[in-house]
Short mmCIF file of C-alpha atoms in Angstrom, two decimals:
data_model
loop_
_atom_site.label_atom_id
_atom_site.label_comp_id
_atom_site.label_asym_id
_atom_site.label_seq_id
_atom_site.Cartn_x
_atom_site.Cartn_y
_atom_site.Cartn_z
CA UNK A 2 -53.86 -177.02 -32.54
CA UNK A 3 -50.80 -176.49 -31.20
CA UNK A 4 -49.26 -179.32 -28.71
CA UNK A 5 -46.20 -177.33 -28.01
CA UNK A 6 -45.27 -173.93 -28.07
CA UNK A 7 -41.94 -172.80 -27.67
CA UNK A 8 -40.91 -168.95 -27.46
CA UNK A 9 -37.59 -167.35 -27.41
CA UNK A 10 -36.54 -169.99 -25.18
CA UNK A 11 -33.20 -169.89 -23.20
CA UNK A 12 -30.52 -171.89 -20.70
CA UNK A 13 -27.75 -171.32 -19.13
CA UNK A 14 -25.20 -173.95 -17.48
CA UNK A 15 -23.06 -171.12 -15.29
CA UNK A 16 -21.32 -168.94 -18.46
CA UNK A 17 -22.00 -171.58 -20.87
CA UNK A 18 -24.91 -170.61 -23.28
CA UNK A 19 -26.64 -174.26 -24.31
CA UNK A 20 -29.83 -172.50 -25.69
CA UNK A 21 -29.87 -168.99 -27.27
CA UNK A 22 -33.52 -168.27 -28.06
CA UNK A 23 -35.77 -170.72 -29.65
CA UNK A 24 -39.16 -170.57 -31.28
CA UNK A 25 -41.11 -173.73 -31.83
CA UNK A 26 -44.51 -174.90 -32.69
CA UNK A 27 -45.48 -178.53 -32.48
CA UNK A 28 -49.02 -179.56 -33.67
CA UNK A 29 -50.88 -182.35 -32.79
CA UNK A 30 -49.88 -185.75 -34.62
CA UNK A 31 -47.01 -183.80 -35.79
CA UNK A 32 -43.56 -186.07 -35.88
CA UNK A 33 -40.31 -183.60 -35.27
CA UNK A 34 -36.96 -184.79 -35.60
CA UNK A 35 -34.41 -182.57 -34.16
CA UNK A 36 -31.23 -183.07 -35.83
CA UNK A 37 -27.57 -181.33 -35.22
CA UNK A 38 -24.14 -181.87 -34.20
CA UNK A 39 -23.29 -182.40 -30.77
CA UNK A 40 -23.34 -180.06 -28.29
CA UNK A 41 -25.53 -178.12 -30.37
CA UNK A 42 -28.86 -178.13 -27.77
CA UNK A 43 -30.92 -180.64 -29.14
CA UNK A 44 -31.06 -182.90 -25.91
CA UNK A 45 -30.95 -179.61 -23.56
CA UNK A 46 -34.27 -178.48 -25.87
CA UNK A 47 -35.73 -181.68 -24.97
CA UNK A 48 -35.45 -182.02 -21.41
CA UNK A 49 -36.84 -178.56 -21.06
CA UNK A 50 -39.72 -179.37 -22.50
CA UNK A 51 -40.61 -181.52 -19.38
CA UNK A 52 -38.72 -179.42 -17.07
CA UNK A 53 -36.11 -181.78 -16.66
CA UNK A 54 -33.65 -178.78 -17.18
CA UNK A 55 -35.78 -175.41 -16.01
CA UNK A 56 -34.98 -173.03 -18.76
CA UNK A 57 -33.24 -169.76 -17.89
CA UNK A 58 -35.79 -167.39 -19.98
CA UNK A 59 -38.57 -167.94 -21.91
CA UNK A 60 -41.91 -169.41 -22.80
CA UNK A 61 -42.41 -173.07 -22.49
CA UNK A 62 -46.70 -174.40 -23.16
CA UNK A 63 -47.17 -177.97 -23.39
CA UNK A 64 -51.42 -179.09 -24.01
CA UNK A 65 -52.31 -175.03 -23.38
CA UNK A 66 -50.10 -174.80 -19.82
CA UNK A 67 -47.79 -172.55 -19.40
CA UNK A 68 -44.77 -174.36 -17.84
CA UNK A 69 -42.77 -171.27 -17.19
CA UNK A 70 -44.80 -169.17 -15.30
CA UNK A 71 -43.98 -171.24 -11.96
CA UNK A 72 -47.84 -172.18 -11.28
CA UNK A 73 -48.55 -175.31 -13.37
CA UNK A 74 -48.41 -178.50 -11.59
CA UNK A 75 -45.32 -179.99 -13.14
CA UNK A 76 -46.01 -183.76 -11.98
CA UNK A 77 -49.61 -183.70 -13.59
CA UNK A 78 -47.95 -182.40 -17.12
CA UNK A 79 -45.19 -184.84 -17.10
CA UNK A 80 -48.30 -188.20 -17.04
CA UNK A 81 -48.97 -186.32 -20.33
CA UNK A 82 -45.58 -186.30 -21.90
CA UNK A 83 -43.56 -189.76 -22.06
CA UNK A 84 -40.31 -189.59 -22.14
CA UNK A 85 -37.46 -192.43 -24.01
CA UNK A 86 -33.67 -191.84 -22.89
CA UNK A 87 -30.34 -192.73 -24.52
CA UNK A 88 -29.74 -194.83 -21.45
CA UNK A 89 -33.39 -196.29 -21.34
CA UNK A 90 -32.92 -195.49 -17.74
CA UNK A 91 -34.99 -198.71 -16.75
CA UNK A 92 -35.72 -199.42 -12.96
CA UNK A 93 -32.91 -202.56 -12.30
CA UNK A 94 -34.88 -203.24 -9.13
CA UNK A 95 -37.97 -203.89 -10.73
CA UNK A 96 -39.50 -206.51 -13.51
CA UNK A 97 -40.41 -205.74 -16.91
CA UNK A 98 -44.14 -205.26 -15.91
CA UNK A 99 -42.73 -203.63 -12.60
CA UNK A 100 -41.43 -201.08 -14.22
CA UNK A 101 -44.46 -200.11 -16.96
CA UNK A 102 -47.19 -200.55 -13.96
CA UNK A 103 -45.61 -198.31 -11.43
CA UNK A 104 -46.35 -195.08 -12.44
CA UNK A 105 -50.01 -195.75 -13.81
CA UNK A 106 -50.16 -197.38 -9.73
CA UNK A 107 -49.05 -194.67 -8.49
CA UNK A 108 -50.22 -191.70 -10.12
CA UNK A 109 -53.36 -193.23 -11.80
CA UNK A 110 -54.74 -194.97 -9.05
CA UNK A 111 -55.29 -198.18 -11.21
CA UNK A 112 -55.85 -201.34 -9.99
CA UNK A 113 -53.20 -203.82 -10.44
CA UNK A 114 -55.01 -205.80 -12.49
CA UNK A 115 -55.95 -203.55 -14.72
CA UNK A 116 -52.39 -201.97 -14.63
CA UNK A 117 -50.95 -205.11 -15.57
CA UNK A 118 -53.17 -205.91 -18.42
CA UNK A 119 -51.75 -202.49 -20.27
CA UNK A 120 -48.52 -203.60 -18.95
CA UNK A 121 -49.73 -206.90 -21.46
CA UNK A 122 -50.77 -204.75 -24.12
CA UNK A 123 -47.98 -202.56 -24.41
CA UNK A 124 -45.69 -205.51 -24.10
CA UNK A 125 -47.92 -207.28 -26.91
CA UNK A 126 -47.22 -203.62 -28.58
CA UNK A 127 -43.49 -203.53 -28.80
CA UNK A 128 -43.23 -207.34 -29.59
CA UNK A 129 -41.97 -208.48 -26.19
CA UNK A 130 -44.80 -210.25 -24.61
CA UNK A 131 -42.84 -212.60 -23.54
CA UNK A 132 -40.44 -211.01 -20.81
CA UNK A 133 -43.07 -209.37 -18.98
CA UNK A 134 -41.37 -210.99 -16.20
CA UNK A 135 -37.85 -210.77 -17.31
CA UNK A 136 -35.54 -208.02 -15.05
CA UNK A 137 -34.11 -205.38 -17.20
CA UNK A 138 -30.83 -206.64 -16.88
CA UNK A 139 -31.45 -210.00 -18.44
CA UNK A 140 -32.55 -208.02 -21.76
CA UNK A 141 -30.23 -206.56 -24.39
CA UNK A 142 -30.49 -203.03 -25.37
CA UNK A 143 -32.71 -203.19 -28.27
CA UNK A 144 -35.27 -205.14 -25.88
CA UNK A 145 -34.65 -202.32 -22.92
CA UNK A 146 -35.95 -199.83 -25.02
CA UNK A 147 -38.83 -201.00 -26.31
CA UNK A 148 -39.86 -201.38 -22.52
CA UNK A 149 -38.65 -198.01 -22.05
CA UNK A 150 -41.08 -196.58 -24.69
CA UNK A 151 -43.64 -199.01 -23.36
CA UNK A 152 -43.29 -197.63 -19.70
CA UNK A 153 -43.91 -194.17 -20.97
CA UNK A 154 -46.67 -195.05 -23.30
CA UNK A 155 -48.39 -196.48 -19.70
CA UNK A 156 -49.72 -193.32 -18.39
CA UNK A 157 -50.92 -192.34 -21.73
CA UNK A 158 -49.24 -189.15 -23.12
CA UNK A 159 -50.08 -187.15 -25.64
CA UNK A 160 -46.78 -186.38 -26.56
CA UNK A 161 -43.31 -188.51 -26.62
CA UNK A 162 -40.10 -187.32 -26.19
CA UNK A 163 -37.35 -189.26 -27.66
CA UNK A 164 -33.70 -188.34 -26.37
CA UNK A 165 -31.17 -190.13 -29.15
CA UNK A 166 -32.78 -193.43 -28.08
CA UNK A 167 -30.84 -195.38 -30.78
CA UNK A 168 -27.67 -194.08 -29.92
CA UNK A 169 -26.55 -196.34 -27.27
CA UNK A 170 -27.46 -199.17 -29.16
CA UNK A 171 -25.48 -201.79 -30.75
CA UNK A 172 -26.16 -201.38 -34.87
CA UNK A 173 -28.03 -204.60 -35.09
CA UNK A 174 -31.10 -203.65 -32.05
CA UNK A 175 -31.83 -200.08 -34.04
CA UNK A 176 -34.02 -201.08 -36.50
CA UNK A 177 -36.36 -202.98 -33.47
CA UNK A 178 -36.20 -200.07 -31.69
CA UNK A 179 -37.24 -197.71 -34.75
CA UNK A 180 -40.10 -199.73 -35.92
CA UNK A 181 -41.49 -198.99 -32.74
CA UNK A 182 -41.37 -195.29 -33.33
CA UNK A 183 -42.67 -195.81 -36.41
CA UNK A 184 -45.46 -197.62 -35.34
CA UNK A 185 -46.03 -194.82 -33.00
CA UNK A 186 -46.44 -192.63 -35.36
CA UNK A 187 -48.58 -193.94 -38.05
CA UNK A 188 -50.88 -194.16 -35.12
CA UNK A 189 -51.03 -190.35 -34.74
CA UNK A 190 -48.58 -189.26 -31.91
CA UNK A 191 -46.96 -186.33 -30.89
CA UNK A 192 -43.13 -187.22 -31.53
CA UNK A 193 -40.69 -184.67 -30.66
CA UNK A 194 -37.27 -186.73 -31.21
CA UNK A 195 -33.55 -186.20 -31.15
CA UNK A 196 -31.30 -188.22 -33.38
CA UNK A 197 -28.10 -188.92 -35.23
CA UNK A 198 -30.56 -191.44 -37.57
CA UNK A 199 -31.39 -189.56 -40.72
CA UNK A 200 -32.67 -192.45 -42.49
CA UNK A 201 -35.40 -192.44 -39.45
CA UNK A 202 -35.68 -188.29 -39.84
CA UNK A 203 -35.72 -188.84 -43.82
CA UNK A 204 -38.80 -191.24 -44.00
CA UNK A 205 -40.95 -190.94 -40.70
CA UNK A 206 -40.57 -187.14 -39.59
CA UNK A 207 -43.58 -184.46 -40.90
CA UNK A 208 -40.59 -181.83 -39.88
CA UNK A 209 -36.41 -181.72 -39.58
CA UNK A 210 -35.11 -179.55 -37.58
CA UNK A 211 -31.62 -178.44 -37.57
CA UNK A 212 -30.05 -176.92 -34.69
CA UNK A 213 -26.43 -175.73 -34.15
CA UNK A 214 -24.55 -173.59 -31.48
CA UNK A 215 -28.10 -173.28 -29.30
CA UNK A 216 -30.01 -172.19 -31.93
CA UNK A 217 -32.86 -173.68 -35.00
CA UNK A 218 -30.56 -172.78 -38.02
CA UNK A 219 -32.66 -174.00 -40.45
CA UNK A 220 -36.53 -176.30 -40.38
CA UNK A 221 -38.70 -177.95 -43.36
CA UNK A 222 -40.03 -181.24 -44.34
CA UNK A 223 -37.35 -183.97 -45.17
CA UNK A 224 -37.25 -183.62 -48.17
CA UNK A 225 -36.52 -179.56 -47.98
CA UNK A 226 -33.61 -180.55 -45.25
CA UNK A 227 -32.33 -183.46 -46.76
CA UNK A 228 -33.20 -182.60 -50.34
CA UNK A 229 -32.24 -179.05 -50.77
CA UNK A 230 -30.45 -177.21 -47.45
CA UNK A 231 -30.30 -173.77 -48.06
CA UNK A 232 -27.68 -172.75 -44.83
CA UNK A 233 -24.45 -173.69 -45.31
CA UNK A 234 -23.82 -175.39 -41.60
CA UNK A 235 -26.72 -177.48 -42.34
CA UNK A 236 -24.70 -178.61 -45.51
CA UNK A 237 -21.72 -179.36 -43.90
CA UNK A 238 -23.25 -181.36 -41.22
CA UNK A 239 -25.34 -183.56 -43.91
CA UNK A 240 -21.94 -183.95 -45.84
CA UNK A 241 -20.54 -184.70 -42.75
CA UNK A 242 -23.27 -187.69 -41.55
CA UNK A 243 -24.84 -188.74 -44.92
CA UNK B 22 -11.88 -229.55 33.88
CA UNK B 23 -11.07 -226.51 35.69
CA UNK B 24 -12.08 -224.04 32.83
CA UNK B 25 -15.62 -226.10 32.80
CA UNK B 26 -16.37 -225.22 36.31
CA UNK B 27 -15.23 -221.93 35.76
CA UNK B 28 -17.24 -221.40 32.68
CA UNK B 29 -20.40 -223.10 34.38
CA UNK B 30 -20.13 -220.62 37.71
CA UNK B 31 -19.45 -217.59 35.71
CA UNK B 32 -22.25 -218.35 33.23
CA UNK B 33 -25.16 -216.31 34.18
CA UNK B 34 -22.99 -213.38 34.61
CA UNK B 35 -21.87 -213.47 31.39
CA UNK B 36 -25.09 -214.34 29.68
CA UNK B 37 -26.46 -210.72 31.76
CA UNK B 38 -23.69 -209.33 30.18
CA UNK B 39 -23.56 -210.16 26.87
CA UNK B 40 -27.40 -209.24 27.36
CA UNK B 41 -26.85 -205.44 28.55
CA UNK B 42 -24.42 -205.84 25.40
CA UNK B 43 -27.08 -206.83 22.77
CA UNK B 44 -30.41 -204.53 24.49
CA UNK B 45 -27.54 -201.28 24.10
CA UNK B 46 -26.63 -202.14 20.95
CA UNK B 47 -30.24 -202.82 19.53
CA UNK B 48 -31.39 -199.47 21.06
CA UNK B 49 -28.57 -197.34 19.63
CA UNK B 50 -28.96 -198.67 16.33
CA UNK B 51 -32.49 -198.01 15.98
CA UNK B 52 -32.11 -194.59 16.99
CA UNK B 53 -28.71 -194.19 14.40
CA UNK B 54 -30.63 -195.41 11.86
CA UNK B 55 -33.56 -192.50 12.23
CA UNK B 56 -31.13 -190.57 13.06
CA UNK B 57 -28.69 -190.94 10.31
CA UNK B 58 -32.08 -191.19 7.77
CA UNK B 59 -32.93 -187.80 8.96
CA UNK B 60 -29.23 -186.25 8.84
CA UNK B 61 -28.87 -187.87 5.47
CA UNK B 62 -32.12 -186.19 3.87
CA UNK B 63 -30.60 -182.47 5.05
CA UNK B 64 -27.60 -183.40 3.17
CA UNK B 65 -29.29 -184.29 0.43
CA UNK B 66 -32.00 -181.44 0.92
CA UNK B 67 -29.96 -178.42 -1.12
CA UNK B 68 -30.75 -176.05 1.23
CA UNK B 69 -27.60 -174.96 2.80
CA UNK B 70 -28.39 -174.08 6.43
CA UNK B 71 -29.77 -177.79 6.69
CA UNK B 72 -26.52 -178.83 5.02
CA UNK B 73 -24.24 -176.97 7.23
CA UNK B 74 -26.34 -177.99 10.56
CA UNK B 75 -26.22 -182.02 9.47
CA UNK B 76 -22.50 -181.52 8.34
CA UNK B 77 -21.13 -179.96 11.70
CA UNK B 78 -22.79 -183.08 13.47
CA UNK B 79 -21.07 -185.43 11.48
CA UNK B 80 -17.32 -183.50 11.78
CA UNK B 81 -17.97 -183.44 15.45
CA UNK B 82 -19.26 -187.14 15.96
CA UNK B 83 -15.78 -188.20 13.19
CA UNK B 84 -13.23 -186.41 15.42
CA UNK B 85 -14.64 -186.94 18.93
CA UNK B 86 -13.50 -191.00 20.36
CA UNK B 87 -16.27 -192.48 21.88
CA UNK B 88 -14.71 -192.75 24.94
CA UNK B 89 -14.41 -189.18 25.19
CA UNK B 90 -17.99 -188.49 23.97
CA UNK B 91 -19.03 -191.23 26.57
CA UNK B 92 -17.52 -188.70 29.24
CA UNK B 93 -18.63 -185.89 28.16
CA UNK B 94 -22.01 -187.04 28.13
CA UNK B 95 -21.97 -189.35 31.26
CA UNK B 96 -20.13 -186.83 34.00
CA UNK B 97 -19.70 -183.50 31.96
CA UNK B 98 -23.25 -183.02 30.62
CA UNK B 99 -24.79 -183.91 34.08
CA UNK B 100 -22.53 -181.56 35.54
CA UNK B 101 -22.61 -178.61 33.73
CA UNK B 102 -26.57 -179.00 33.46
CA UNK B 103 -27.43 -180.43 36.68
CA UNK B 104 -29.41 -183.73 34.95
CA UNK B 105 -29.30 -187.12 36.13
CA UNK B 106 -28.15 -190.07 33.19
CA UNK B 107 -27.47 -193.32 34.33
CA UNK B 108 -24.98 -194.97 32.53
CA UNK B 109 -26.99 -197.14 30.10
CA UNK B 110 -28.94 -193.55 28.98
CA UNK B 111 -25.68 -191.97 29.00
CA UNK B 112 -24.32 -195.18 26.55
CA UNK B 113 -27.25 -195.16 24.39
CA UNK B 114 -27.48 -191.68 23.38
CA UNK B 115 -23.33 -191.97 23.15
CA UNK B 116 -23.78 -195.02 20.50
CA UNK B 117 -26.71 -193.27 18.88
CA UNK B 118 -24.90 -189.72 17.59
CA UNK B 119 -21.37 -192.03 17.19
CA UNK B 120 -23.24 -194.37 14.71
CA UNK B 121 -25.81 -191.87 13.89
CA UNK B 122 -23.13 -190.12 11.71
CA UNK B 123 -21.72 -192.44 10.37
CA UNK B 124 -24.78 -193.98 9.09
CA UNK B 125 -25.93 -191.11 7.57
CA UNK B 126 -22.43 -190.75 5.29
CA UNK B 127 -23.12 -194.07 4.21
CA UNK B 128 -27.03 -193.40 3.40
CA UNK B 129 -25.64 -190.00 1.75
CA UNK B 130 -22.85 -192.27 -0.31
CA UNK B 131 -25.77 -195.02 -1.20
CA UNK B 132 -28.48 -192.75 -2.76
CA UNK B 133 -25.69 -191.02 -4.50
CA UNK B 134 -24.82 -193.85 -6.45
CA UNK B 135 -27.52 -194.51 -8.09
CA UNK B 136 -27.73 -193.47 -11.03
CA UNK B 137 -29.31 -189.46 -11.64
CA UNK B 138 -30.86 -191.05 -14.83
CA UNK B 139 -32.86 -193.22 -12.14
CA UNK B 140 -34.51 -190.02 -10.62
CA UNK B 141 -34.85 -188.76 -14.09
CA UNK B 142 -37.00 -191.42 -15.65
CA UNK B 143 -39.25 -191.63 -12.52
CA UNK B 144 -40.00 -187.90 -12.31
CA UNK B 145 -40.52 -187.80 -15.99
CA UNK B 146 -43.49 -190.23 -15.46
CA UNK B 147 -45.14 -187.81 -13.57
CA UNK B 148 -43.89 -188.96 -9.87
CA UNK B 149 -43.44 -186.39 -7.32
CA UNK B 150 -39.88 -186.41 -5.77
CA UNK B 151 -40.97 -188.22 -2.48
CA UNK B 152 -42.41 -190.58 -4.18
CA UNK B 153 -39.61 -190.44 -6.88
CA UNK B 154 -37.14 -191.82 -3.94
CA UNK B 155 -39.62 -193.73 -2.42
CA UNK B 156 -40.17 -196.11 -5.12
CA UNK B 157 -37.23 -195.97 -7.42
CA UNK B 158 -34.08 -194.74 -5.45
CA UNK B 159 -34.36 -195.69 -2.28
CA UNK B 160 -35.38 -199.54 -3.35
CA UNK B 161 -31.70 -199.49 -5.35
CA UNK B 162 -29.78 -197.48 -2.38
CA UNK B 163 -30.66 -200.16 0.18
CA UNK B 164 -28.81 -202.80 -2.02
CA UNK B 165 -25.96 -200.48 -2.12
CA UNK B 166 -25.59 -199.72 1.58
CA UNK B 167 -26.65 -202.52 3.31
CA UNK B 168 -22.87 -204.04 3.46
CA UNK B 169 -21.71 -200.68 4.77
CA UNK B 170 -24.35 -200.86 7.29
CA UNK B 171 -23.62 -204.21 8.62
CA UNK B 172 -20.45 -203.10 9.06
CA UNK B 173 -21.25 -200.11 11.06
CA UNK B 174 -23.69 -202.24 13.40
CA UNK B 175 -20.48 -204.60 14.20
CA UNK B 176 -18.06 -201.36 14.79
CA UNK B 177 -21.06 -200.04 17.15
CA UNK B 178 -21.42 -203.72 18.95
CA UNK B 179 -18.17 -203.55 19.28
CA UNK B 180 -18.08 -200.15 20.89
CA UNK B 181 -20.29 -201.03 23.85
CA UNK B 182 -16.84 -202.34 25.45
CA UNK B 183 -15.48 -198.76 25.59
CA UNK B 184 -18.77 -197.73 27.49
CA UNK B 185 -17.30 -200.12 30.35
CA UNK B 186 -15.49 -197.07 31.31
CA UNK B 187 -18.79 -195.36 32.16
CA UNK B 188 -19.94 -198.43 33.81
CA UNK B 189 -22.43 -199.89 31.45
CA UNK B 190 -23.75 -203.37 32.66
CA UNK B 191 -22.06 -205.14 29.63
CA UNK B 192 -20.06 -207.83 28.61
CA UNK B 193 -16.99 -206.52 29.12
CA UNK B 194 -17.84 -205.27 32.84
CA UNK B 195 -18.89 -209.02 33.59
CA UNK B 196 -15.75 -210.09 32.25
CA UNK B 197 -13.41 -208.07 34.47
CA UNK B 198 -16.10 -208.77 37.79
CA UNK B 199 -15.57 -212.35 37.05
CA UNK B 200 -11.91 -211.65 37.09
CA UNK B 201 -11.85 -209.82 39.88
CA UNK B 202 -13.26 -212.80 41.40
CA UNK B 203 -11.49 -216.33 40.17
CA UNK B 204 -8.32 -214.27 39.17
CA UNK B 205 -8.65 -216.47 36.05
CA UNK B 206 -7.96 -213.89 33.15
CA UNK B 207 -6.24 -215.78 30.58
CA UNK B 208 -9.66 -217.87 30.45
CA UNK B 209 -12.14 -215.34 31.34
CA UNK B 210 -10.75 -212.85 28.42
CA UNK B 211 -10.44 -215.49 25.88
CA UNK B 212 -14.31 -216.53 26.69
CA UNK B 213 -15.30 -212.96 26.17
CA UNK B 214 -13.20 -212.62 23.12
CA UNK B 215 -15.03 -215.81 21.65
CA UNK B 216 -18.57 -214.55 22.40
CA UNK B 217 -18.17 -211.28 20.95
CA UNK B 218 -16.55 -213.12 17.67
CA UNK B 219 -19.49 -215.68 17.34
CA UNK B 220 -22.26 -212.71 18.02
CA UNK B 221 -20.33 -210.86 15.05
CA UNK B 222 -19.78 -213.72 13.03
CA UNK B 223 -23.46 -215.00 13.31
CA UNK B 224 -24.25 -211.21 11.92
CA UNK B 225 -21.70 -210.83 9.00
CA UNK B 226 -23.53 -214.53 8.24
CA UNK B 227 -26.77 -212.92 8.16
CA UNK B 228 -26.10 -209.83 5.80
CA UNK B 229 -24.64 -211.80 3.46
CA UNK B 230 -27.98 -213.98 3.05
CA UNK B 231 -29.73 -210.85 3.27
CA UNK B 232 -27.71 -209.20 0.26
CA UNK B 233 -27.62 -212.45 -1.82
CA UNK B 234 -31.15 -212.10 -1.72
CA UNK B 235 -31.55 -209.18 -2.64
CA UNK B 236 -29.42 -209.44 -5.58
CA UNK B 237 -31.28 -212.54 -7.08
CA UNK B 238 -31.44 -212.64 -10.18
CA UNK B 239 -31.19 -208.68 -10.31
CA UNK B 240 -28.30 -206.91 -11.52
CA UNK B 241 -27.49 -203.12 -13.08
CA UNK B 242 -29.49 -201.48 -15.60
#
């Protein structure tokens, strides 16, 4: 079954074309990795697949609800899609736990107790069990992160979204932050992520996608993308980042 | 010697006074704080008619002196619409749209710096808007704004000596009655000048506990 569906879906910022018409299928337990160089729409893709940018034409259906047609509740489908930024985007005012309980408080309902023994879990989950009651400042980037994901993975989605989350890490905190992922997706989860880390894409991703100047220029399993591109631009750019 | 006396007769007219002082101040505030709250959300509202109606408020209260505003609203206003303020009305609702502005430019500037990424993460939990700000950005704007706000709440204290023109029963009025009095100004003025300094100082004190506070052990993210 299809988790996402994606037709001939475009934005606009003013003149500037980010998104010229794209058709995409996600199924369920399916890991994409969105690949490109930048500029090229990956991130814009993303965030319109929560709404964060509304999309200027097109079909957007996330879990059988069509996002586009102005009716759908967009707070409800949000709980079901996590999302992980390139700035973690962590709440400074908050603790550790603070931060992975509030939504499930909030929108959930839970008790705190029971909000804060997830909040365990998922700490237990991403190795950091120990700074449950650490402030996000007092954590280095690798360790924000993993909260990050863990804060998302609190309301229990069905799908993650994964904006470059390595990328504004220092070289030694990616590889804690990808075994996460990875973890996440040997379990079975929707991944939908965006990233300059083809090693990651290579090994963990059912699909590669390859996107340039708003548009999917070319899609396959790794091994089809990395093995044997067939469009030129995706050549270049692997010459370019391998 | 002679200053003790003084000070000891003129005592309970400046404690009345520095009281009027304090129960204006307090009032306005609390009002320019709702008030500026409520101007700042129409800023931040995107709908332009709201934006234009809380933007011509503030231009107004920025280029009209209080002074004037205070006659406007004491003799002019009464005047021209035949309704009776006396002058403690007349200096609260004077204090209220003076600070009122300016407190809701600096509630505008504070949820503007945090972070859009901030509003970002918290919607794409699922969180509504309200509760978007409620939780996440107005928690970090506070922190922001609160020196700001101090500092507004000392201009305003400070502005209840203008109203003297209007008449209030402040500070300042018992000042110039006791001077009118003892012809003693050198030492009356200087004892005014020190209460409103320790009143202020005691408050500067205050926020800067209150802001330590909130910044323990807390930083950016």
């Amino acid at each position: 079954m299809a988790k996402v569906r994606v037709k001939g879906l475009r934005k606009d910022f003013g003149s500037l074309e980010v998104l010229r018409g794209i058709d995409l299928e996600v199924r369920e337990g399916e890991v994409v990795c969105m690949i490109g160089p930048s500029g090229s729409g990956k991130s814009t893709f993303l965030r319109c697949l929560n709404f964060l940018e509304t999309p200027t034409g097109g079909e957007v259906e996330v879990d059988g609800y069509l996002l586009t047609d102005g009716k759908t509740d967009l707070n409800k489908i949000r709980e079901n899609i996590g999302m992980v930024f390139q700035q973690f985007n962590l709440f400074p005012h908050l603790t550790v736990t603070g931060n992975i309980t509030m939504a499930p408080l909030d929108r959930k309902k839970l008790d705190k107790p029971a909000a804060e023994k997830k909040a365990r879990e998922l700490l237990e989950r991403v190795g950091l069990a120990d700074k449950a009651d650490a402030y996000p400042a007092q954590l280095s980037g690798g360790q924000q992160q993993r909260v990050a994901i863990a804060r998302a993975l609190a309301m229990d989605p069905d799908i993650m979204l994964f904006d470059e989350p390595t990328s504004a890490l220092d070289p030694e905190m990616v590889g804690e932050v990808l075994a996460v992922m990875r973890q996440l997706a040997d379990a079975g989860m929707t991944m939908v992520v965006v990233t300059h880390e083809m090693g990651f894409a290579r090994e963990v991703a059912d699909r590669v996608i390859f996107m340039d100047g708003g548009v999917i220029v070319e899609q396959g399993t790794p091994e089809e993308i990395f093995g044997h591109p067939r469009e030129q631009r995706t050549i270049d750019f692997l010459n370019k980042v391998l | 010697m002679r200053y003790l006396k003084l000070l000891e007769e003129s005592f309970p007219m400046l404690v009345k006074g520095l009281g009027g002082t304090v129960q204006v101040t307090v009032i306005s505030l609390l009002i320019a704080t709702l008030l500026g709250l409520f101007c700042c959300l129409l800023q931040i509202s995107g709908k332009k008619p709201l934006q234009w109606i809380s933007q011509i408020y503030i231009d107004v209260m920025r280029g009209v002196p209080v002074m004037v505003l205070s006659f406007f609203i004491y003799f002019g206003v009464p005047n021209g619409l035949g309704i009776r303020l006396t002058a403690v009305q007349a200096g609260v609702i004077t204090l209220s749209l003076n600070a009122g502005a300016y407190l809701s430019e600096i509630f505008r500037g504070g949820i503007q710096a945090v972070n859009v990424g901030q509003m970002e993460a918290a919607r794409s939990l699922g969180l509504p808007y309200g509760r978007a700000m409620r939780k996440v950005i107005l928690p970090q704007a506070v922190r922001i704004v609160i020196p700001s706000m101090v500092n507004q709440f000392i201009i305003t204290l400070k502005d209840t000596s203008i109203l003297y023109a209007i008449g209030l029963p402040e500070l300042m009025q018992s000042g110039s009655l006791i001077v009118a009095r003892t012809f003693r100004s050198f030492e009356v003025w200087a004892t005014v000048a020190v209460i409103y300094f320790i009143i202020i100082f005691i408050l500067s004190k205050i926020s800067k506990r209150i802001e330590r506070r909130l910044h323990n052990g807390k930083g950016k993210g």
